[in-house]
Amino acid sequence: MTAIQEAQERPRGARLPRSARREQLLGAAQEVFVAQGYHSAAMDDIADRAGVSKPVLYQHFPGKLELYLALLDKHCDALVESTRSALAATTDNKHRVAATMEAYFNYVSSESGAFRLVFESDLTNEPAVRERVERASDASATLVSEVIQEDTDLPEAESKLLAAGVCGLAQITARYWLSQGLQIPRDEAVRLVASLAWRGLKGFPMHPGEPGSGEEDDDLPRAASE
């Protein structure tokens, strides 16, 4: 049962521990922001969705922007951690590429729709929002670039450029795939995009004889989890 469902079963204004109340309010705000966007969402809507009075909402978040930024921090961190986990899951570079693509596709296809707060925000003209999104994108690219640089001998700047391309490819294709109504099964979409990325990356000389050095064939598994 989610925090919002628990709140709906409680009498309006029932007390929760502060941390639980904060998570409940964030969950309600996420649903409202994803559905309506920042500018159309109102604090009244969020309070109603959470089943609390507006003063209770303001006790935790002084304004709508602060509430939005708290959500953005949460979901930007989730993206970076997903990338980190994907890269740490294997030492084989082909599978690292596939796992990274899968992380982005999973992130975008989550039922919560939270990726829209990060990649499709209607508040990108707000410096605090833009800074968080750019920081998360840079952090993910940095994680990928560290692997590229370690395994190739490419300079840091070149490794970072390639990593930004890998992450950009993952993000854009995942969002496009979702926008097209999931016409291609997710695992197959991941395999196709991962194959495209790997066939480009494998052209850069890697330390010979190591797993993922580019000496193996191009074929990727049908799903990164297999």
XYZ file of N, CA and C in Angstrom:
678
model
N 0.851 -1.193 0.000
C 0.000 0.000 0.000
C 0.887 1.243 0.000
N 0.594 2.209 -0.871
C 1.392 3.424 -0.952
C 1.040 4.386 0.163
N 1.899 5.389 0.345
C 1.643 6.403 1.364
C 0.346 7.147 1.081
N 0.058 7.356 -0.220
C -1.174 8.061 -0.572
C -2.387 7.209 -0.237
N -2.324 5.914 -0.537
C -3.447 5.031 -0.215
C -3.677 4.973 1.286
N -2.575 4.934 2.055
C -2.726 4.938 3.501
C -3.377 6.227 3.973
N -2.978 7.329 3.357
C -3.547 8.611 3.753
C -5.033 8.683 3.446
N -5.441 8.089 2.315
C -6.842 8.126 1.930
C -7.721 7.316 2.878
N -7.121 6.345 3.579
C -7.876 5.536 4.521
C -7.888 6.137 5.920
N -7.075 7.160 6.135
C -7.037 7.829 7.429
C -8.005 9.011 7.421
N -8.489 9.401 8.568
C -9.282 10.638 8.639
C -8.423 11.819 8.201
N -9.038 12.786 7.549
C -8.293 13.965 7.090
C -7.609 14.623 8.278
N -6.332 14.907 8.127
C -5.582 15.563 9.179
C -4.975 14.616 10.197
N -5.169 13.294 10.031
C -4.578 12.337 10.961
C -3.060 12.474 10.937
N -2.440 12.309 12.113
C -1.010 12.552 12.226
C -0.210 11.359 11.728
N 0.877 11.656 11.047
C 1.848 10.666 10.611
C 3.211 11.114 11.115
N 4.156 10.196 11.271
C 5.535 10.619 11.548
C 5.992 11.579 10.456
N 6.848 12.523 10.808
C 7.221 13.567 9.863
C 7.806 13.001 8.573
N 8.674 11.996 8.691
C 9.280 11.432 7.489
C 8.239 10.753 6.607
N 7.294 10.062 7.223
C 6.240 9.400 6.455
C 5.330 10.431 5.802
N 5.044 11.501 6.519
C 4.201 12.560 5.941
C 4.902 13.199 4.751
N 6.205 13.414 4.865
C 6.941 14.023 3.758
C 6.874 13.134 2.522
N 7.081 11.833 2.697
C 7.006 10.918 1.561
C 5.607 10.889 0.970
N 4.612 10.956 1.802
C 3.230 10.991 1.320
C 2.986 12.239 0.480
N 3.477 13.370 0.963
C 3.280 14.620 0.230
C 4.050 14.615 -1.089
N 5.257 14.057 -1.069
C 6.028 13.955 -2.310
C 5.320 13.053 -3.318
N 4.743 11.964 -2.836
C 4.013 11.070 -3.734
C 2.810 11.753 -4.366
N 2.091 12.511 -3.559
C 0.935 13.233 -4.086
C 1.370 14.308 -5.073
N 2.420 15.031 -4.726
C 2.916 16.086 -5.612
C 3.391 15.502 -6.936
N 4.048 14.360 -6.888
C 4.523 13.723 -8.111
C 3.363 13.416 -9.050
N 2.304 12.857 -8.524
C 1.154 12.530 -9.358
C 0.561 13.782 -10.000
N 0.475 14.848 -9.223
C -0.123 16.084 -9.737
C 0.803 16.745 -10.759
N 2.090 16.834 -10.462
C 3.033 17.471 -11.386
C 3.149 16.679 -12.700
N 3.186 15.366 -12.607
C 3.284 14.550 -13.822
C 2.042 14.730 -14.684
N 0.881 14.782 -14.052
C -0.376 14.884 -14.794
C -0.612 16.285 -15.350
N -0.224 17.316 -14.597
C -0.609 18.676 -14.960
C 0.554 19.571 -15.367
N 1.788 19.167 -15.050
C 2.908 20.059 -15.256
C 3.032 21.024 -14.095
N 4.173 21.690 -14.022
C 4.413 22.578 -12.888
C 3.452 23.765 -12.872
N 3.312 24.421 -14.007
C 2.574 25.678 -14.026
C 1.078 25.488 -13.764
N 0.521 24.382 -14.187
C -0.910 24.158 -13.994
C -1.238 23.550 -12.635
N -0.249 22.992 -11.983
C -0.482 22.364 -10.679
C -0.652 23.440 -9.611
N -1.500 23.169 -8.658
C -1.721 24.090 -7.550
C -1.475 23.364 -6.233
N -1.017 24.109 -5.247
C -0.782 23.510 -3.935
C -2.081 22.946 -3.363
N -3.205 23.580 -3.675
C -4.496 23.049 -3.229
C -4.720 21.647 -3.790
N -4.374 21.451 -5.078
C -4.531 20.141 -5.713
C -3.676 19.085 -5.010
N -2.464 19.469 -4.677
C -1.543 18.530 -4.037
C -2.015 18.183 -2.633
N -2.457 19.186 -1.898
C -2.973 18.931 -0.550
C -4.188 18.013 -0.593
N -5.093 18.290 -1.524
C -6.273 17.435 -1.673
C -5.879 16.006 -2.033
N -4.904 15.866 -2.945
C -4.479 14.532 -3.359
C -3.863 13.774 -2.197
N -3.162 14.505 -1.326
C -2.527 13.865 -0.169
C -3.483 13.667 0.989
N -4.630 14.322 0.936
C -5.599 14.199 2.027
C -5.216 14.989 3.259
N -4.568 16.153 3.042
C -4.169 17.002 4.163
C -4.653 18.423 3.890
N -4.581 19.251 4.903
C -4.892 20.659 4.710
C -3.685 21.355 4.098
N -3.927 22.482 3.458
C -2.807 23.204 2.841
C -1.784 23.675 3.878
N -2.193 24.110 5.081
C -1.174 24.459 6.089
C -0.229 23.310 6.424
N -0.750 22.085 6.440
C 0.128 20.935 6.692
C 1.165 20.809 5.573
N 0.734 21.001 4.328
C 1.654 20.935 3.194
C 2.744 21.989 3.328
N 2.349 23.200 3.732
C 3.324 24.279 3.864
C 4.255 24.094 5.059
N 3.871 23.274 6.015
C 4.774 22.970 7.121
C 6.003 22.197 6.640
N 5.836 21.449 5.570
C 6.926 20.622 5.051
C 7.645 21.283 3.874
N 6.922 22.035 3.075
C 7.502 22.672 1.893
C 6.989 24.113 1.829
N 7.886 25.085 1.872
C 7.455 26.481 1.934
C 6.774 27.003 0.676
N 6.923 26.287 -0.440
C 6.288 26.744 -1.667
C 6.294 25.659 -2.721
N 5.626 25.933 -3.828
C 5.514 24.942 -4.896
C 6.869 24.628 -5.516
N 7.717 25.628 -5.687
C 9.025 25.392 -6.292
C 9.868 24.477 -5.416
N 9.869 24.721 -4.107
C 10.650 23.887 -3.199
C 10.172 22.438 -3.238
N 8.878 22.249 -3.364
C 8.314 20.908 -3.463
C 8.745 20.241 -4.760
N 8.708 20.983 -5.834
C 9.126 20.451 -7.136
C 10.612 20.091 -7.119
N 11.425 20.948 -6.535
C 12.864 20.687 -6.494
C 13.191 19.466 -5.640
N 12.438 19.252 -4.568
C 12.651 18.059 -3.741
C 12.369 16.802 -4.546
N 11.322 16.842 -5.344
C 11.013 15.709 -6.215
C 12.085 15.534 -7.280
N 12.531 16.632 -7.833
C 13.542 16.569 -8.880
C 14.835 15.969 -8.339
N 15.232 16.376 -7.134
C 16.422 15.796 -6.508
C 16.276 14.284 -6.383
N 15.123 13.853 -5.925
C 14.879 12.426 -5.715
C 15.021 11.637 -7.008
N 14.434 12.143 -8.085
C 14.414 11.370 -9.325
C 15.679 11.559 -10.160
N 16.369 12.660 -9.998
C 17.691 12.794 -10.618
C 18.667 11.827 -9.953
N 18.605 11.734 -8.634
C 19.462 10.793 -7.917
C 19.166 9.363 -8.346
N 17.892 9.055 -8.556
C 17.514 7.698 -8.967
C 18.105 7.354 -10.328
N 18.133 8.315 -11.243
C 18.711 8.079 -12.565
C 20.201 7.781 -12.460
N 20.902 8.578 -11.683
C 22.343 8.380 -11.536
C 22.630 7.030 -10.890
N 21.871 6.677 -9.876
C 22.098 5.397 -9.206
C 21.775 4.220 -10.119
N 20.781 4.377 -10.976
C 20.473 3.319 -11.941
C 21.632 3.112 -12.908
N 22.223 4.207 -13.341
C 23.387 4.117 -14.234
C 24.562 3.462 -13.515
N 24.781 3.869 -12.281
C 25.884 3.302 -11.500
C 25.700 1.783 -11.322
N 24.498 1.377 -10.981
C 24.217 -0.042 -10.770
C 24.381 -0.840 -12.060
N 23.957 -0.250 -13.180
C 24.087 -0.933 -14.470
C 25.547 -1.193 -14.800
N 26.386 -0.214 -14.579
C 27.810 -0.357 -14.893
C 28.519 -1.320 -13.944
N 28.024 -1.382 -12.712
C 28.661 -2.249 -11.714
C 28.193 -3.696 -11.813
N 27.155 -3.947 -12.597
C 26.553 -5.277 -12.644
C 27.411 -6.302 -13.368
N 28.353 -5.851 -14.186
C 29.175 -6.760 -14.982
C 30.489 -6.072 -15.321
N 31.494 -6.876 -15.665
C 32.758 -6.314 -16.141
C 32.894 -6.454 -17.650
N 31.894 -7.028 -18.295
C 31.897 -7.181 -19.748
C 31.297 -5.923 -20.372
N 32.061 -5.265 -21.216
C 31.633 -3.960 -21.717
C 30.408 -4.021 -22.613
N 30.255 -5.083 -23.381
C 29.035 -5.210 -24.187
C 27.806 -5.231 -23.288
N 27.912 -5.997 -22.207
C 26.785 -6.097 -21.290
C 26.596 -4.810 -20.478
N 27.699 -4.096 -20.249
C 27.567 -2.794 -19.592
C 26.751 -1.831 -20.457
N 27.033 -1.831 -21.741
C 26.267 -0.972 -22.651
C 24.793 -1.352 -22.609
N 24.514 -2.655 -22.711
C 23.121 -3.113 -22.691
C 22.446 -2.783 -21.372
N 23.170 -2.959 -20.266
C 22.591 -2.672 -18.954
C 22.308 -1.185 -18.774
N 23.197 -0.344 -19.331
C 22.968 1.102 -19.251
C 21.733 1.498 -20.050
N 21.599 0.953 -21.248
C 20.403 1.232 -22.040
C 19.151 0.753 -21.308
N 19.242 -0.427 -20.741
C 18.090 -0.968 -20.020
C 17.711 -0.079 -18.831
N 18.708 0.479 -18.151
C 18.433 1.360 -17.021
C 17.616 2.577 -17.462
N 17.981 3.151 -18.598
C 17.236 4.316 -19.096
C 15.835 3.920 -19.554
N 15.708 2.797 -20.231
C 14.382 2.360 -20.680
C 13.492 2.048 -19.485
N 14.047 1.432 -18.457
C 13.260 1.166 -17.258
C 12.842 2.466 -16.578
N 13.752 3.407 -16.529
C 13.484 4.697 -15.898
C 12.347 5.423 -16.620
N 12.400 5.429 -17.926
C 11.394 6.137 -18.722
C 10.044 5.419 -18.705
N 10.065 4.093 -18.646
C 8.803 3.346 -18.733
C 8.166 3.079 -17.384
N 8.738 3.601 -16.307
C 8.134 3.430 -14.988
C 6.715 3.992 -14.972
N 5.816 3.273 -14.320
C 4.417 3.702 -14.268
C 4.243 5.061 -13.609
N 5.194 5.456 -12.785
C 5.073 6.738 -12.093
C 5.153 7.929 -13.037
N 5.805 7.746 -14.191
C 5.971 8.867 -15.113
C 6.903 9.938 -14.602
N 7.691 9.623 -13.560
C 8.544 10.640 -12.936
C 9.609 11.171 -13.879
N 9.972 10.406 -14.911
C 10.990 10.883 -15.846
C 10.582 12.203 -16.493
N 9.269 12.458 -16.578
C 8.810 13.704 -17.195
C 9.256 14.917 -16.390
N 9.404 14.759 -15.086
C 9.881 15.866 -14.263
C 11.336 16.200 -14.598
N 12.092 15.203 -15.028
C 13.505 15.388 -15.310
C 13.734 15.796 -16.757
N 13.140 15.059 -17.698
C 13.445 15.248 -19.115
C 12.416 16.081 -19.878
N 11.225 16.255 -19.309
C 10.177 16.965 -20.047
C 9.521 18.039 -19.188
N 10.282 18.630 -18.315
C 9.749 19.635 -17.404
C 9.322 20.888 -18.160
N 8.233 21.499 -17.690
C 7.813 22.787 -18.245
C 8.420 23.939 -17.451
N 9.466 23.623 -16.686
C 10.108 24.631 -15.840
C 11.611 24.700 -16.125
N 12.017 24.364 -17.334
C 13.448 24.343 -17.644
C 14.070 25.742 -17.698
N 13.236 26.781 -17.729
C 13.788 28.138 -17.684
C 14.167 28.543 -16.267
N 13.810 27.723 -15.282
C 14.172 27.986 -13.892
C 15.595 27.480 -13.647
N 16.527 28.372 -13.266
C 17.928 27.952 -13.111
C 18.118 26.765 -12.174
N 17.381 26.711 -11.082
C 17.548 25.618 -10.124
C 17.140 24.280 -10.727
N 16.127 24.297 -11.581
C 15.709 23.071 -12.266
C 16.743 22.673 -13.303
N 17.144 23.613 -14.120
C 18.115 23.327 -15.179
C 19.426 22.810 -14.587
N 19.854 23.400 -13.485
C 21.109 22.983 -12.859
C 21.033 21.543 -12.373
N 19.907 21.146 -11.803
C 19.763 19.771 -11.301
C 19.744 18.754 -12.438
N 19.030 19.076 -13.485
C 18.950 18.151 -14.621
C 20.319 18.010 -15.281
N 21.001 19.128 -15.477
C 22.331 19.086 -16.093
C 23.313 18.337 -15.204
N 23.195 18.513 -13.898
C 24.096 17.824 -12.972
C 23.878 16.317 -13.027
N 22.611 15.889 -13.088
C 22.315 14.457 -13.164
C 22.809 13.868 -14.481
N 22.586 14.588 -15.566
C 23.057 14.117 -16.871
C 24.571 14.017 -16.889
N 25.233 15.014 -16.307
C 26.692 15.013 -16.270
C 27.218 13.886 -15.384
N 26.543 13.641 -14.257
C 26.982 12.582 -13.349
C 26.874 11.212 -14.013
N 25.785 10.989 -14.739
C 25.618 9.711 -15.437
C 26.680 9.552 -16.515
N 26.908 10.625 -17.272
C 27.937 10.573 -18.321
C 29.321 10.358 -17.728
N 29.579 10.942 -16.574
C 30.874 10.768 -15.926
C 31.104 9.309 -15.541
N 30.064 8.659 -15.032
C 30.180 7.245 -14.676
C 30.542 6.401 -15.903
N 29.873 6.683 -17.019
C 30.155 5.938 -18.250
C 31.549 6.280 -18.765
N 31.920 7.546 -18.696
C 33.225 7.962 -19.231
C 34.373 7.337 -18.452
N 34.189 7.119 -17.161
C 35.243 6.497 -16.363
C 35.535 5.086 -16.858
N 34.487 4.371 -17.247
C 34.672 3.021 -17.787
C 35.373 3.090 -19.144
N 34.923 4.016 -19.993
C 35.533 4.153 -21.322
C 37.009 4.498 -21.201
N 37.322 5.457 -20.356
C 38.711 5.882 -20.217
C 39.580 4.769 -19.636
N 39.051 4.062 -18.652
C 39.809 2.974 -18.027
C 40.137 1.872 -19.027
N 39.209 1.606 -19.936
C 39.355 0.469 -20.838
C 39.941 0.826 -22.199
N 40.166 2.110 -22.463
C 40.656 2.477 -23.790
C 41.962 3.251 -23.790
N 42.286 4.059 -22.946
C 43.424 5.004 -23.023
C 43.035 6.305 -23.712
N 41.776 6.487 -24.024
C 41.351 7.769 -24.585
C 41.494 8.863 -23.528
N 41.787 10.090 -23.944
C 41.850 11.195 -22.989
C 40.497 11.414 -22.305
N 40.544 12.060 -21.169
C 39.339 12.272 -20.371
C 38.255 13.001 -21.157
N 38.630 14.067 -21.874
C 37.628 14.849 -22.597
C 36.958 14.024 -23.696
N 37.742 13.201 -24.389
C 37.172 12.373 -25.445
C 36.274 11.277 -24.864
N 36.697 10.699 -23.754
C 35.883 9.685 -23.089
C 34.554 10.277 -22.634
N 34.598 11.495 -22.123
C 33.383 12.145 -21.641
C 32.435 12.456 -22.794
N 32.997 12.859 -23.926
C 32.162 13.144 -25.090
C 31.442 11.882 -25.562
N 32.170 10.781 -25.650
C 31.541 9.516 -26.043
C 30.485 9.095 -25.030
N 30.777 9.272 -23.755
C 29.822 8.887 -22.707
C 28.552 9.722 -22.781
N 28.711 11.008 -23.065
C 27.528 11.861 -23.221
C 26.685 11.384 -24.394
N 27.352 10.907 -25.445
C 26.626 10.361 -26.589
C 25.867 9.102 -26.230
N 26.490 8.234 -25.445
C 25.829 6.991 -25.021
C 24.590 7.306 -24.180
N 24.744 8.183 -23.214
C 23.612 8.530 -22.340
C 22.525 9.278 -23.112
N 22.932 10.152 -24.011
C 21.955 10.860 -24.827
C 21.182 9.923 -25.723
N 21.898 8.969 -26.310
C 21.238 7.957 -27.140
C 20.219 7.177 -26.320
N 20.608 6.769 -25.129
C 19.704 6.003 -24.267
C 18.458 6.809 -23.916
N 18.661 8.046 -23.525
C 17.534 8.879 -23.086
C 16.575 9.206 -24.230
N 17.102 9.652 -25.346
C 16.261 10.068 -26.466
C 15.497 8.885 -27.063
N 16.197 7.764 -27.246
C 15.514 6.611 -27.851
C 14.473 6.020 -26.903
N 14.760 6.020 -25.615
C 13.783 5.495 -24.656
C 12.518 6.353 -24.659
N 12.681 7.653 -24.698
C 11.511 8.535 -24.720
C 10.749 8.404 -26.035
N 11.485 8.263 -27.135
C 10.818 8.073 -28.427
C 10.040 6.764 -28.429
N 10.668 5.706 -27.941
C 10.011 4.392 -27.860
C 8.713 4.478 -27.064
N 8.759 5.181 -25.949
C 7.556 5.322 -25.129
C 6.487 6.122 -25.867
N 6.898 7.184 -26.559
C 5.943 8.042 -27.255
C 5.243 7.330 -28.403
N 5.867 6.262 -28.904
C 5.291 5.507 -30.013
C 4.381 4.378 -29.544
N 4.065 4.386 -28.268
C 3.092 3.423 -27.763
C 3.635 2.025 -27.558
N 4.939 1.904 -27.312
C 5.551 0.600 -27.006
C 5.316 -0.402 -28.126
N 5.437 0.051 -29.363
C 5.212 -0.840 -30.513
C 6.219 -1.985 -30.538
N 7.400 -1.740 -30.038
C 8.439 -2.763 -29.962
C 8.538 -3.194 -28.502
N 8.571 -4.498 -28.218
C 8.748 -4.931 -26.826
C 9.988 -4.292 -26.216
N 9.903 -3.974 -24.936
C 10.992 -3.234 -24.303
C 12.334 -3.933 -24.445
N 12.403 -5.226 -24.178
C 13.675 -5.933 -24.241
C 14.284 -5.881 -25.643
N 13.423 -5.960 -26.661
C 13.923 -5.894 -28.029
C 14.393 -4.483 -28.358
N 13.667 -3.481 -27.873
C 14.096 -2.097 -28.091
C 15.444 -1.843 -27.442
N 15.613 -2.339 -26.228
C 16.896 -2.199 -25.533
C 18.006 -2.873 -26.328
N 17.744 -4.075 -26.831
C 18.766 -4.805 -27.584
C 19.173 -4.056 -28.844
N 18.203 -3.499 -29.551
C 18.494 -2.779 -30.785
C 19.373 -1.550 -30.524
N 18.981 -0.769 -29.534
C 19.725 0.462 -29.244
C 21.093 0.137 -28.659
N 21.163 -0.886 -27.813
C 22.451 -1.292 -27.251
C 23.391 -1.777 -28.349
N 22.847 -2.489 -29.341
C 23.674 -2.953 -30.458
C 24.243 -1.775 -31.231
N 23.426 -0.745 -31.449
C 23.895 0.452 -32.141
C 25.034 1.105 -31.365
N 24.849 1.267 -30.069
C 25.872 1.917 -29.252
C 27.151 1.085 -29.192
N 27.001 -0.216 -28.991
C 28.189 -1.071 -28.858
C 28.999 -1.117 -30.148
N 28.339 -1.189 -31.278
C 29.078 -1.285 -32.542
C 29.864 -0.010 -32.837
N 29.435 1.092 -32.233
C 30.240 2.302 -32.335
C 31.394 2.292 -31.355
N 31.121 1.941 -30.117
C 32.147 1.977 -29.083
C 33.244 0.948 -29.314
N 32.885 -0.202 -29.858
C 33.876 -1.257 -30.013
C 34.943 -0.901 -31.053
N 34.702 0.142 -31.828
C 35.692 0.563 -32.799
C 36.894 1.255 -32.176
N 36.769 1.638 -30.894
C 37.890 2.284 -30.223
C 38.775 1.212 -29.583
N 40.080 1.259 -29.827
C 40.967 0.212 -29.302
C 40.874 0.092 -27.794
N 40.690 -1.141 -27.342
C 40.667 -1.405 -25.917
C 41.829 -2.316 -25.562
N 42.086 -2.471 -24.293
C 43.191 -3.307 -23.873
C 42.977 -4.714 -24.402
N 43.858 -5.228 -25.233
C 43.622 -6.509 -25.903
C 43.502 -7.663 -24.916
N 42.604 -8.565 -25.278
C 42.466 -9.794 -24.520
C 41.535 -9.712 -23.340
N 41.093 -8.501 -22.972
C 40.201 -8.365 -21.831
C 38.767 -8.561 -22.270
N 37.883 -9.015 -21.343
C 36.467 -9.133 -21.693
C 35.927 -7.783 -22.149
N 35.161 -7.806 -23.229
C 34.601 -6.555 -23.732
C 35.611 -5.722 -24.474
N 36.717 -6.347 -24.938
C 37.771 -5.579 -25.606
C 37.463 -5.279 -27.056
N 36.335 -5.830 -27.564
C 35.996 -5.601 -28.955
C 36.411 -6.741 -29.842
N 37.092 -7.754 -29.276
C 37.532 -8.871 -30.077
C 36.440 -9.921 -30.241
N 35.376 -9.840 -29.413
C 34.285 -10.785 -29.524
C 33.350 -10.355 -30.649
N 32.354 -11.183 -30.949
C 31.417 -10.813 -32.000
C 30.517 -9.684 -31.526
N 29.735 -9.142 -32.474
C 28.918 -7.966 -32.180
C 27.621 -8.292 -31.470
N 27.189 -9.558 -31.498
C 25.859 -9.882 -31.023
C 25.694 -9.603 -29.547
N 24.581 -8.969 -29.208
C 24.222 -8.736 -27.826
C 23.122 -9.715 -27.420
N 22.982 -9.994 -26.145
C 21.907 -10.882 -25.706
C 20.554 -10.279 -26.014
N 19.542 -11.132 -26.105
C 18.204 -10.644 -26.430
C 17.685 -9.700 -25.358
N 18.130 -9.846 -24.128
C 17.762 -8.928 -23.069
C 18.951 -8.821 -22.141
N 19.190 -7.635 -21.603
C 20.358 -7.423 -20.762
C 20.313 -8.276 -19.515
N 19.124 -8.671 -19.086
C 18.980 -9.436 -17.854
C 19.237 -10.906 -18.055
N 19.338 -11.356 -19.304
C 19.541 -12.773 -19.569
C 21.006 -13.160 -19.375
